[in-house]
Amino acid sequence: MIPARINLPVRILELMRNLSSINELELYLHSILSVAAESTNSASASLLEYDEVTKDFYFKSMLWFQGDQVRSAHVPVQGSVAGAVFLYNKPVAIDDVSKDNRHYKKIDELAGFVTKSILGVPVVYNEKTVAVLEVFNKKEKYTEEDIFIVEVLASLAGAALHNETLEKKIQATQEEARELEQLKNEFIAIASHELRTPLGLILGHATFLKELINSPDYEEQIDTIIRNATRLKEIIENLTRVDNYETGSALLHSTKASVSRIIEDVAISFNDMAKKKNITLKTETPPGQDLLVDIDGTKIAIVLSNILKNAIAFTNENGLVIMRAEQHPDYIKVSVQDNGIGIPAKDINHIFDRFYQVESHLTRKHGGMGLGLSVSKVMIEMHGGRIWAESEEGTGSVFSFLLPVRKTQPLPQTPFKS
Ligand code: ADP
């Protein structure tokens, strides 16, 4: 026993070192109990954890008990040393338990053990007693030094128990997040499916009515219905696009397509929107080059439209938006540059997240649901490409993406300035 005392600082340091990397809590607590028993010359030791539900103690760890009777036994707060320690939050040392009715004798009967003396100290974490560490049957009396040693070990046990509680909470939260994610996906899938049919009917009938009435008196009202129903349809399509990709059901229909051509087509479709704000919309593609690559042209056009729509929406009147494309040996780089309001540095890493918008939803001046960029990211990544944004608040933004020429070719990792 004496050599164990001599090694005590080393063993405590070892326990402290291992605290941050406990793989098996049971083994760790067992080591604490071994050190507690050896260093106080005690015959044994145990750790009783307080159960918030049953309002009594159970054996979290023990040195010598065998058999499940003791493992599953509960110790009451009233009429036990553990209870006295717990209630007064102070160490209790009893040199002769036969003369003290605080000892709970049932455990001795179950374990076939004769307890003669006990030292119990509270295991405290965040100012709350969560368990009691006990050592038993020292030949001599328990001393102040024994109390100090067991208190140090109890604080390590407290930290280990706290880690376990945190670990359980993290796991429960992750599980909850997974369930919520699944619920959200199911909700999106069901809601968009259910909305699509009535919306299709509204659009179809409104178009039919427009042709039927063919009168300038009602044109504005019917156009408003058609425009807004079309907008709703776009929102639903965006929702299902991200969802399809995440559930793995989205497919690429790749053919050789000209990126230069897609850029020109998308630019033409946004000419009116740009003109309304007197924004100059330019395209810069290498002259005489089609920039042919195997892509799903429809999806790349959607990506470019989402980016260009934002560039025009977030650029003030008389601004400038330039769409560029460049051929590199392994990839084609496309970028959209604007001299608009820019994006604050704190938001730039989030704008590709689903439903993320820089302005608060309540105060924002622009429409949208924060889906356009997440859809775009999904689509570019389906192509094995990469998309990113660079921006300076008040100066403007550049959104760029790379499309690999060969699917197996790794793309450069660091975004480079346009
Ligand atoms: P939304 O359809 O709501 O605009 P997006 O996913 O397309 O959603 O964009 C997310 C957010 O990123 C936008 O709400 C906007 O705050 C910001 N953003 C995107 N493009 C630009 C841009 N060119 N300039 C400034 N902010 C932008």
CSV table of C-alpha atoms and ligand atoms in Angstrom, one decimal:
chain,number,residue,atom,x,y,z
A,1,MET,CA,0.0,0.0,0.0
A,2,ILE,CA,2.8,2.4,0.8
A,3,PRO,CA,4.3,2.4,-2.7
A,4,ALA,CA,0.9,3.3,-4.1
A,5,ARG,CA,0.8,6.4,-1.9
A,6,ILE,CA,4.3,7.3,-3.2
A,7,ASN,CA,3.0,7.1,-6.8
A,8,LEU,CA,-0.2,8.9,-6.0
A,9,PRO,CA,0.7,12.3,-7.7
A,10,VAL,CA,1.7,10.4,-10.9
A,11,ARG,CA,-1.5,8.3,-10.9
A,12,ILE,CA,-3.6,11.4,-10.4
A,13,LEU,CA,-1.8,13.2,-13.2
A,14,GLU,CA,-2.4,10.1,-15.4
A,15,LEU,CA,-6.1,10.3,-14.6
A,16,MET,CA,-6.1,14.0,-15.4
A,17,ARG,CA,-4.3,13.4,-18.7
A,18,ASN,CA,-6.9,10.8,-19.7
A,19,LEU,CA,-9.9,12.9,-18.7
A,20,SER,CA,-10.1,14.6,-22.1
A,21,SER,CA,-10.0,11.3,-24.0
A,22,ILE,CA,-12.2,8.8,-22.1
A,23,ASN,CA,-13.2,6.0,-24.3
A,24,GLU,CA,-14.8,3.8,-21.7
A,25,LEU,CA,-16.3,5.6,-18.8
A,26,GLU,CA,-16.6,2.4,-16.8
A,27,LEU,CA,-12.9,1.7,-17.0
A,28,TYR,CA,-12.0,5.3,-16.1
A,29,LEU,CA,-14.2,5.3,-13.0
A,30,HIS,CA,-12.8,2.0,-12.1
A,31,SER,CA,-9.3,3.5,-12.2
A,32,ILE,CA,-10.4,6.4,-10.0
A,33,LEU,CA,-11.8,3.9,-7.4
A,34,SER,CA,-8.6,1.8,-7.5
A,35,VAL,CA,-6.5,4.9,-6.8
A,36,ALA,CA,-8.9,6.0,-4.1
A,37,ALA,CA,-8.8,2.7,-2.3
A,38,GLU,CA,-5.0,2.2,-2.6
A,39,SER,CA,-4.0,5.7,-1.6
A,40,THR,CA,-6.2,5.7,1.5
A,41,ASN,CA,-5.3,2.1,2.5
A,42,SER,CA,-8.9,1.1,2.1
A,43,ALA,CA,-10.2,-2.3,1.3
A,44,SER,CA,-12.6,-1.1,-1.4
A,45,ALA,CA,-14.4,1.8,-3.0
A,46,SER,CA,-17.5,2.6,-4.9
A,47,LEU,CA,-19.2,5.4,-6.8
A,48,LEU,CA,-22.9,6.0,-6.2
A,49,GLU,CA,-24.7,8.2,-8.7
A,50,TYR,CA,-27.9,10.1,-7.7
A,51,ASP,CA,-30.8,9.2,-9.9
A,52,GLU,CA,-33.0,12.2,-10.6
A,53,VAL,CA,-36.0,10.0,-11.5
A,54,THR,CA,-36.0,7.5,-8.7
A,55,LYS,CA,-34.6,10.0,-6.2
A,56,ASP,CA,-32.1,7.5,-4.8
A,57,PHE,CA,-28.6,6.2,-5.6
A,58,TYR,CA,-27.4,3.3,-7.8
A,59,PHE,CA,-23.9,1.9,-8.2
A,60,LYS,CA,-22.3,3.6,-11.1
A,61,SER,CA,-19.0,1.8,-10.4
A,62,MET,CA,-17.6,-0.4,-7.7
A,63,LEU,CA,-14.4,-2.3,-7.0
A,64,TRP,CA,-15.2,-5.5,-5.4
A,65,PHE,CA,-18.9,-6.2,-5.7
A,66,GLN,CA,-19.8,-9.2,-7.7
A,67,GLY,CA,-23.2,-10.2,-9.0
A,68,ASP,CA,-26.0,-8.3,-10.5
A,69,GLN,CA,-27.9,-8.0,-7.2
A,70,VAL,CA,-25.6,-5.2,-6.1
A,71,ARG,CA,-25.3,-3.7,-9.5
A,72,SER,CA,-29.0,-3.3,-9.7
A,73,ALA,CA,-29.5,-2.4,-6.0
A,74,HIS,CA,-30.6,1.1,-5.0
A,75,VAL,CA,-29.5,3.0,-1.9
A,76,PRO,CA,-32.0,5.4,-0.3
A,77,VAL,CA,-31.1,9.0,0.5
A,78,GLN,CA,-32.5,8.6,4.0
A,79,GLY,CA,-30.6,6.1,6.2
A,80,SER,CA,-27.4,5.9,4.1
A,81,VAL,CA,-23.9,7.5,4.3
A,82,ALA,CA,-24.3,8.5,0.7
A,83,GLY,CA,-27.5,10.3,1.5
A,84,ALA,CA,-25.9,12.1,4.4
A,85,VAL,CA,-23.0,13.2,2.1
A,86,PHE,CA,-25.5,14.2,-0.6
A,87,LEU,CA,-27.8,16.2,1.7
A,88,TYR,CA,-25.2,18.2,3.5
A,89,ASN,CA,-22.7,18.3,0.6
A,90,LYS,CA,-19.9,17.5,2.9
A,91,PRO,CA,-17.5,14.5,3.5
A,92,VAL,CA,-18.7,12.0,6.1
A,93,ALA,CA,-16.2,9.7,7.9
A,94,ILE,CA,-17.4,6.9,10.2
A,95,ASP,CA,-14.8,4.8,11.9
A,96,ASP,CA,-17.2,2.2,13.3
A,97,VAL,CA,-20.4,1.7,11.2
A,98,SER,CA,-21.8,-0.8,13.7
A,99,LYS,CA,-22.5,2.1,16.1
A,100,ASP,CA,-23.9,4.4,13.4
A,101,ASN,CA,-27.4,4.1,11.9
A,102,ARG,CA,-26.4,6.1,8.8
A,103,HIS,CA,-25.0,3.0,7.2
A,104,TYR,CA,-27.3,1.2,4.8
A,105,LYS,CA,-26.8,-2.4,5.8
A,106,LYS,CA,-28.7,-4.1,3.0
A,107,ILE,CA,-25.8,-3.8,0.5
A,108,ASP,CA,-23.5,-5.7,2.9
A,109,GLU,CA,-26.1,-8.5,3.1
A,110,LEU,CA,-26.4,-8.6,-0.7
A,111,ALA,CA,-22.6,-8.5,-1.4
A,112,GLY,CA,-21.6,-10.7,1.6
A,113,PHE,CA,-19.3,-8.0,2.8
A,114,VAL,CA,-18.8,-6.5,6.2
A,115,THR,CA,-18.4,-2.8,6.2
A,116,LYS,CA,-16.5,-1.5,9.2
A,117,SER,CA,-15.6,2.0,8.4
A,118,ILE,CA,-16.5,4.4,5.6
A,119,LEU,CA,-15.4,7.7,4.1
A,120,GLY,CA,-17.8,9.3,1.7
A,121,VAL,CA,-17.2,12.6,-0.2
A,122,PRO,CA,-19.6,14.5,-2.6
A,123,VAL,CA,-18.9,14.3,-6.3
A,124,VAL,CA,-19.8,17.9,-7.4
A,125,TYR,CA,-20.1,19.4,-10.8
A,126,ASN,CA,-21.3,22.9,-11.6
A,127,GLU,CA,-22.0,23.4,-7.8
A,128,LYS,CA,-24.4,20.4,-7.9
A,129,THR,CA,-23.8,17.1,-6.1
A,130,VAL,CA,-24.3,14.4,-8.6
A,131,ALA,CA,-22.8,11.4,-6.9
A,132,VAL,CA,-20.9,10.2,-3.8
A,133,LEU,CA,-17.5,8.5,-3.8
A,134,GLU,CA,-17.0,6.1,-0.9
A,135,VAL,CA,-14.0,4.2,0.4
A,136,PHE,CA,-14.3,1.4,3.0
A,137,ASN,CA,-12.5,-0.4,5.7
A,138,LYS,CA,-9.3,1.4,6.4
A,139,LYS,CA,-7.4,-0.3,9.3
A,140,GLU,CA,-6.7,3.0,10.9
A,141,LYS,CA,-9.0,6.1,11.2
A,142,TYR,CA,-9.7,8.2,8.1
A,143,THR,CA,-7.6,11.4,8.2
A,144,GLU,CA,-7.9,14.9,6.7
A,145,GLU,CA,-5.3,13.8,4.1
A,146,ASP,CA,-7.6,10.9,3.1
A,147,ILE,CA,-10.5,13.3,2.7
A,148,PHE,CA,-8.4,15.6,0.6
A,149,ILE,CA,-7.2,12.8,-1.7
A,150,VAL,CA,-10.7,11.4,-2.2
A,151,GLU,CA,-12.1,14.9,-2.9
A,152,VAL,CA,-9.5,15.4,-5.7
A,153,LEU,CA,-10.5,12.0,-7.2
A,154,ALA,CA,-14.2,12.9,-6.7
A,155,SER,CA,-13.7,16.0,-8.8
A,156,LEU,CA,-12.2,14.0,-11.6
A,157,ALA,CA,-15.1,11.6,-11.4
A,158,GLY,CA,-17.5,14.6,-11.5
A,159,ALA,CA,-15.8,15.9,-14.7
A,160,ALA,CA,-16.0,12.4,-16.2
A,161,LEU,CA,-19.7,12.1,-15.4
A,162,HIS,CA,-20.4,15.5,-16.7
A,163,ASN,CA,-18.6,14.6,-20.0
A,164,GLU,CA,-20.9,11.6,-20.2
A,165,THR,CA,-24.0,13.7,-19.7
A,166,LEU,CA,-22.8,16.2,-22.4
A,167,GLU,CA,-22.0,13.3,-24.8
A,168,LYS,CA,-25.5,11.9,-24.3
A,169,LYS,CA,-27.1,15.3,-24.9
A,170,ILE,CA,-25.1,15.8,-28.1
A,171,GLN,CA,-26.2,12.4,-29.3
A,172,ALA,CA,-29.8,13.1,-28.5
A,173,THR,CA,-29.6,16.5,-30.2
A,174,GLN,CA,-28.0,15.0,-33.3
A,175,GLU,CA,-30.8,12.4,-33.4
A,176,GLU,CA,-33.4,15.1,-33.0
A,177,ALA,CA,-31.8,17.1,-35.8
A,178,ARG,CA,-31.8,14.0,-38.1
A,179,GLU,CA,-35.5,13.4,-37.4
A,180,LEU,CA,-36.3,17.1,-38.0
A,181,GLU,CA,-34.4,17.1,-41.2
A,182,GLN,CA,-36.3,14.0,-42.3
A,183,LEU,CA,-39.6,15.6,-41.3
A,184,LYS,CA,-38.7,18.8,-43.2
A,185,ASN,CA,-37.8,16.8,-46.3
A,186,GLU,CA,-41.1,14.9,-46.1
A,187,PHE,CA,-43.0,18.1,-45.6
A,188,ILE,CA,-41.3,19.7,-48.6
A,189,ALA,CA,-42.0,16.7,-50.8
A,190,ILE,CA,-45.7,16.4,-49.8
A,191,ALA,CA,-46.4,20.1,-49.8
A,192,SER,CA,-44.8,20.7,-53.2
A,193,HIS,CA,-46.6,17.7,-54.6
A,194,GLU,CA,-49.9,18.8,-53.2
A,195,LEU,CA,-49.5,22.4,-54.4
A,196,ARG,CA,-48.4,21.5,-57.9
A,197,THR,CA,-51.8,20.2,-59.2
A,198,PRO,CA,-54.0,23.1,-58.1
A,199,LEU,CA,-51.4,25.6,-59.3
A,200,GLY,CA,-51.3,23.9,-62.7
A,201,LEU,CA,-55.1,24.3,-62.8
A,202,ILE,CA,-54.9,28.0,-61.9
A,203,LEU,CA,-52.3,28.7,-64.5
A,204,GLY,CA,-54.1,26.7,-67.2
A,205,HIS,CA,-57.5,28.3,-66.6
A,206,ALA,CA,-56.0,31.8,-66.3
A,207,THR,CA,-54.3,31.4,-69.6
A,208,PHE,CA,-57.5,30.0,-71.1
A,209,LEU,CA,-59.5,32.9,-69.7
A,210,LYS,CA,-57.0,35.4,-71.1
A,211,GLU,CA,-57.4,34.0,-74.6
A,212,LEU,CA,-61.2,33.7,-74.1
A,213,ILE,CA,-61.8,37.2,-72.9
A,214,ASN,CA,-59.2,38.8,-75.0
A,215,SER,CA,-60.0,42.2,-73.7
A,216,PRO,CA,-57.6,45.0,-72.6
A,217,ASP,CA,-60.1,45.8,-69.7
A,218,TYR,CA,-59.1,42.6,-67.8
A,219,GLU,CA,-55.7,42.0,-69.2
A,220,GLU,CA,-53.8,43.5,-66.2
A,221,GLN,CA,-55.7,41.4,-63.7
A,222,ILE,CA,-55.3,38.2,-65.6
A,223,ASP,CA,-51.6,38.9,-66.2
A,224,THR,CA,-51.2,39.4,-62.4
A,225,ILE,CA,-52.7,36.0,-61.7
A,226,ILE,CA,-50.5,34.3,-64.3
A,227,ARG,CA,-47.4,36.1,-63.2
A,228,ASN,CA,-47.9,35.3,-59.5
A,229,ALA,CA,-48.9,31.7,-60.2
A,230,THR,CA,-45.8,31.3,-62.4
A,231,ARG,CA,-43.7,32.7,-59.5
A,232,LEU,CA,-45.3,30.2,-57.1
A,233,LYS,CA,-44.5,27.4,-59.6
A,234,GLU,CA,-40.8,28.5,-59.7
A,235,ILE,CA,-40.6,28.5,-55.9
A,236,ILE,CA,-42.1,25.0,-55.7
A,237,GLU,CA,-39.7,23.8,-58.5
A,238,ASN,CA,-36.7,25.2,-56.5
A,239,LEU,CA,-37.8,23.4,-53.4
A,240,THR,CA,-38.1,20.1,-55.2
A,241,ARG,CA,-34.8,20.6,-57.0
A,242,VAL,CA,-32.8,20.8,-53.8
A,243,ASP,CA,-34.9,18.0,-52.3
A,244,ASN,CA,-34.4,15.7,-55.3
A,245,TYR,CA,-30.7,16.2,-55.1
A,246,GLU,CA,-30.5,15.5,-51.4
A,247,THR,CA,-32.5,12.4,-51.7
A,248,GLY,CA,-30.4,11.3,-54.7
A,249,SER,CA,-33.3,11.3,-57.1
A,250,ALA,CA,-32.1,14.1,-59.3
A,251,LEU,CA,-30.6,13.1,-62.7
A,252,LEU,CA,-28.2,14.9,-65.0
A,253,HIS,CA,-29.1,14.8,-68.7
A,254,SER,CA,-25.7,15.7,-70.1
A,255,THR,CA,-25.0,16.4,-73.7
A,256,LYS,CA,-22.3,18.5,-75.5
A,257,ALA,CA,-23.5,22.1,-75.0
A,258,SER,CA,-22.0,25.5,-75.7
A,259,VAL,CA,-21.4,27.5,-72.5
A,260,SER,CA,-21.0,30.7,-74.7
A,261,ARG,CA,-24.5,30.0,-76.1
A,262,ILE,CA,-26.1,29.5,-72.7
A,263,ILE,CA,-24.6,32.8,-71.5
A,264,GLU,CA,-25.9,34.7,-74.5
A,265,ASP,CA,-29.4,33.1,-74.1
A,266,VAL,CA,-29.6,33.8,-70.4
A,267,ALA,CA,-28.4,37.4,-70.9
A,268,ILE,CA,-31.2,38.0,-73.5
A,269,SER,CA,-33.8,36.7,-71.1
A,270,PHE,CA,-32.8,39.2,-68.5
A,271,ASN,CA,-32.5,42.2,-70.8
A,272,ASP,CA,-35.8,43.6,-69.8
A,273,MET,CA,-35.2,43.3,-66.1
A,274,ALA,CA,-31.8,45.0,-66.5
A,275,LYS,CA,-33.3,47.8,-68.7
A,276,LYS,CA,-35.9,48.6,-66.1
A,277,LYS,CA,-33.1,49.6,-63.7
A,278,ASN,CA,-30.9,51.0,-66.5
A,279,ILE,CA,-28.3,48.4,-65.7
A,280,THR,CA,-25.7,47.6,-68.4
A,281,LEU,CA,-25.6,43.9,-69.0
A,282,LYS,CA,-22.5,42.7,-70.8
A,283,THR,CA,-21.2,39.3,-71.8
A,284,GLU,CA,-17.6,38.5,-72.4
A,285,THR,CA,-16.8,35.2,-74.0
A,286,PRO,CA,-13.7,34.2,-76.0
A,287,PRO,CA,-14.5,35.3,-79.6
A,288,GLY,CA,-15.3,32.5,-82.0
A,289,GLN,CA,-15.3,29.8,-79.3
A,290,ASP,CA,-18.4,27.9,-78.3
A,291,LEU,CA,-16.8,26.5,-75.1
A,292,LEU,CA,-18.3,23.1,-75.7
A,293,VAL,CA,-18.5,20.8,-72.7
A,294,ASP,CA,-20.6,17.8,-71.5
A,295,ILE,CA,-23.2,19.3,-69.3
A,296,ASP,CA,-26.9,19.4,-68.5
A,297,GLY,CA,-27.5,22.7,-70.4
A,298,THR,CA,-30.9,23.3,-68.8
A,299,LYS,CA,-29.5,23.0,-65.3
A,300,ILE,CA,-26.5,25.3,-66.1
A,301,ALA,CA,-29.0,27.8,-67.6
A,302,ILE,CA,-31.0,27.7,-64.3
A,303,VAL,CA,-27.7,28.3,-62.3
A,304,LEU,CA,-26.8,31.3,-64.4
A,305,SER,CA,-30.3,32.7,-64.3
A,306,ASN,CA,-30.3,32.4,-60.5
A,307,ILE,CA,-27.0,34.2,-60.2
A,308,LEU,CA,-27.8,36.8,-62.8
A,309,LYS,CA,-31.2,37.5,-61.3
A,310,ASN,CA,-29.5,38.3,-58.0
A,311,ALA,CA,-26.8,40.4,-59.6
A,312,ILE,CA,-29.5,42.6,-61.2
A,313,ALA,CA,-31.7,42.6,-58.1
A,314,PHE,CA,-28.8,43.6,-55.7
A,315,THR,CA,-27.3,46.3,-58.0
A,316,ASN,CA,-28.6,49.8,-57.9
A,317,GLU,CA,-29.9,51.8,-61.0
A,318,ASN,CA,-27.3,52.6,-63.7
A,319,GLY,CA,-25.1,49.7,-62.5
A,320,LEU,CA,-23.0,47.2,-64.4
A,321,VAL,CA,-23.3,43.4,-64.6
A,322,ILE,CA,-20.8,41.4,-66.7
A,323,MET,CA,-21.1,37.7,-67.4
A,324,ARG,CA,-17.8,36.0,-68.4
A,325,ALA,CA,-16.6,32.6,-69.5
A,326,GLU,CA,-13.0,31.4,-70.0
A,327,GLN,CA,-11.6,28.1,-71.2
A,328,HIS,CA,-8.9,26.5,-69.1
A,329,PRO,CA,-7.2,23.2,-69.9
A,330,ASP,CA,-9.2,21.2,-67.3
A,331,TYR,CA,-12.3,23.3,-66.8
A,332,ILE,CA,-14.4,26.2,-68.0
A,333,LYS,CA,-14.8,29.1,-65.6
A,334,VAL,CA,-17.9,31.2,-65.6
A,335,SER,CA,-18.4,34.3,-63.5
A,336,VAL,CA,-21.0,37.0,-63.0
A,337,GLN,CA,-19.7,40.3,-61.7
A,338,ASP,CA,-21.8,43.2,-60.5
A,339,ASN,CA,-21.0,46.6,-58.9
A,340,GLY,CA,-24.0,46.3,-56.5
A,341,ILE,CA,-24.5,46.4,-52.8
A,342,GLY,CA,-22.1,43.5,-52.1
A,343,ILE,CA,-22.4,40.9,-49.3
A,344,PRO,CA,-21.1,41.4,-45.7
A,345,ALA,CA,-18.1,39.2,-44.8
A,346,LYS,CA,-20.1,37.5,-42.0
A,347,ASP,CA,-22.7,36.2,-44.5
A,348,ILE,CA,-20.6,35.2,-47.4
A,349,ASN,CA,-20.0,31.6,-46.2
A,350,HIS,CA,-23.8,31.1,-45.7
A,351,ILE,CA,-25.4,32.4,-48.8
A,352,PHE,CA,-25.3,29.0,-50.4
A,353,ASP,CA,-27.2,27.5,-47.5
A,354,ARG,CA,-30.9,26.7,-48.0
A,355,PHE,CA,-33.3,29.5,-47.0
A,356,TYR,CA,-30.4,31.9,-46.2
A,357,GLN,CA,-30.9,35.5,-46.9
A,358,VAL,CA,-28.6,38.4,-45.9
A,359,GLU,CA,-31.5,40.8,-45.2
A,360,SER,CA,-34.0,39.8,-42.6
A,361,HIS,CA,-37.1,38.2,-44.0
A,362,LEU,CA,-39.3,40.9,-42.4
A,363,THR,CA,-37.5,44.0,-43.6
A,364,ARG,CA,-36.1,42.8,-47.0
A,365,LYS,CA,-36.9,44.7,-50.1
A,366,HIS,CA,-36.3,41.9,-52.5
A,367,GLY,CA,-38.4,38.8,-53.1
A,368,GLY,CA,-37.1,35.3,-53.0
A,369,MET,CA,-36.9,32.5,-50.5
A,370,GLY,CA,-33.1,32.1,-50.1
A,371,LEU,CA,-33.2,29.0,-52.4
A,372,GLY,CA,-31.7,30.2,-55.7
A,373,LEU,CA,-28.0,29.8,-54.7
A,374,SER,CA,-28.5,26.6,-52.8
A,375,VAL,CA,-30.1,25.1,-55.9
A,376,SER,CA,-27.3,26.5,-58.0
A,377,LYS,CA,-24.7,24.9,-55.7
A,378,VAL,CA,-26.4,21.6,-55.9
A,379,MET,CA,-26.5,21.7,-59.7
A,380,ILE,CA,-22.9,22.7,-60.1
A,381,GLU,CA,-21.8,19.9,-57.7
A,382,MET,CA,-23.8,17.4,-59.6
A,383,HIS,CA,-21.6,18.3,-62.5
A,384,GLY,CA,-18.4,17.7,-60.4
A,385,GLY,CA,-17.9,21.5,-60.4
A,386,ARG,CA,-17.4,24.1,-57.7
A,387,ILE,CA,-19.1,27.4,-57.0
A,388,TRP,CA,-18.2,30.3,-54.8
A,389,ALA,CA,-18.6,34.0,-54.2
A,390,GLU,CA,-16.3,36.9,-53.5
A,391,SER,CA,-17.7,40.2,-52.5
A,392,GLU,CA,-17.1,43.5,-50.8
A,393,GLU,CA,-19.9,45.3,-49.1
A,394,GLY,CA,-20.7,48.5,-51.0
A,395,THR,CA,-18.5,47.6,-54.0
A,396,GLY,CA,-20.0,44.5,-55.6
A,397,SER,CA,-19.8,40.8,-55.9
A,398,VAL,CA,-18.4,38.1,-58.2
A,399,PHE,CA,-20.0,34.7,-58.4
A,400,SER,CA,-18.0,32.1,-60.1
A,401,PHE,CA,-18.2,28.4,-61.0
A,402,LEU,CA,-16.0,25.8,-62.6
A,403,LEU,CA,-17.2,23.1,-64.9
A,404,PRO,CA,-14.7,20.2,-65.3
A,405,VAL,CA,-13.9,19.3,-68.9
A,406,ARG,CA,-13.3,15.7,-67.8
A,407,LYS,CA,-15.4,14.4,-64.9
A,408,THR,CA,-12.4,12.6,-63.2
A,409,GLN,CA,-10.2,15.7,-63.2
A,410,PRO,CA,-9.8,17.3,-59.7
A,411,LEU,CA,-10.6,21.0,-59.7
A,412,PRO,CA,-8.3,23.6,-58.2
A,413,GLN,CA,-9.2,24.2,-54.6
A,414,THR,CA,-8.4,27.8,-53.9
A,415,PRO,CA,-10.9,30.3,-55.5
A,416,PHE,CA,-8.9,32.7,-57.5
A,417,LYS,CA,-9.8,36.3,-58.1
A,418,SER,CA,-11.6,37.2,-61.2
B,1,ADP,P1,-33.0,34.7,-52.9
B,1,ADP,O1,-33.7,34.0,-54.0
B,1,ADP,O2,-33.8,34.9,-51.7
B,1,ADP,O3,-32.3,35.9,-53.3
B,1,ADP,P2,-30.5,33.3,-53.1
B,1,ADP,O4,-30.1,31.9,-52.5
B,1,ADP,O5,-30.5,33.4,-54.5
B,1,ADP,O6,-31.9,33.6,-52.4
B,1,ADP,O7,-29.5,34.3,-52.4
B,1,ADP,C1,-29.3,34.3,-51.0
B,1,ADP,C2,-28.9,35.7,-50.6
B,1,ADP,O8,-27.6,36.0,-51.0
B,1,ADP,C3,-29.8,36.8,-51.1
B,1,ADP,O9,-31.0,36.9,-50.4
B,1,ADP,C4,-28.9,38.0,-51.0
B,1,ADP,O10,-29.0,38.5,-49.7
B,1,ADP,C5,-27.5,37.4,-51.2
B,1,ADP,N1,-27.0,37.7,-52.6
B,1,ADP,C6,-27.0,36.8,-53.6
B,1,ADP,N2,-26.4,37.3,-54.7
B,1,ADP,C7,-26.1,38.6,-54.4
B,1,ADP,C8,-25.4,39.7,-55.1
B,1,ADP,N3,-25.1,39.6,-56.4
B,1,ADP,N4,-25.2,40.8,-54.4
B,1,ADP,C9,-25.6,41.0,-53.1
B,1,ADP,N5,-26.2,40.0,-52.4
B,1,ADP,C10,-26.4,38.8,-53.0
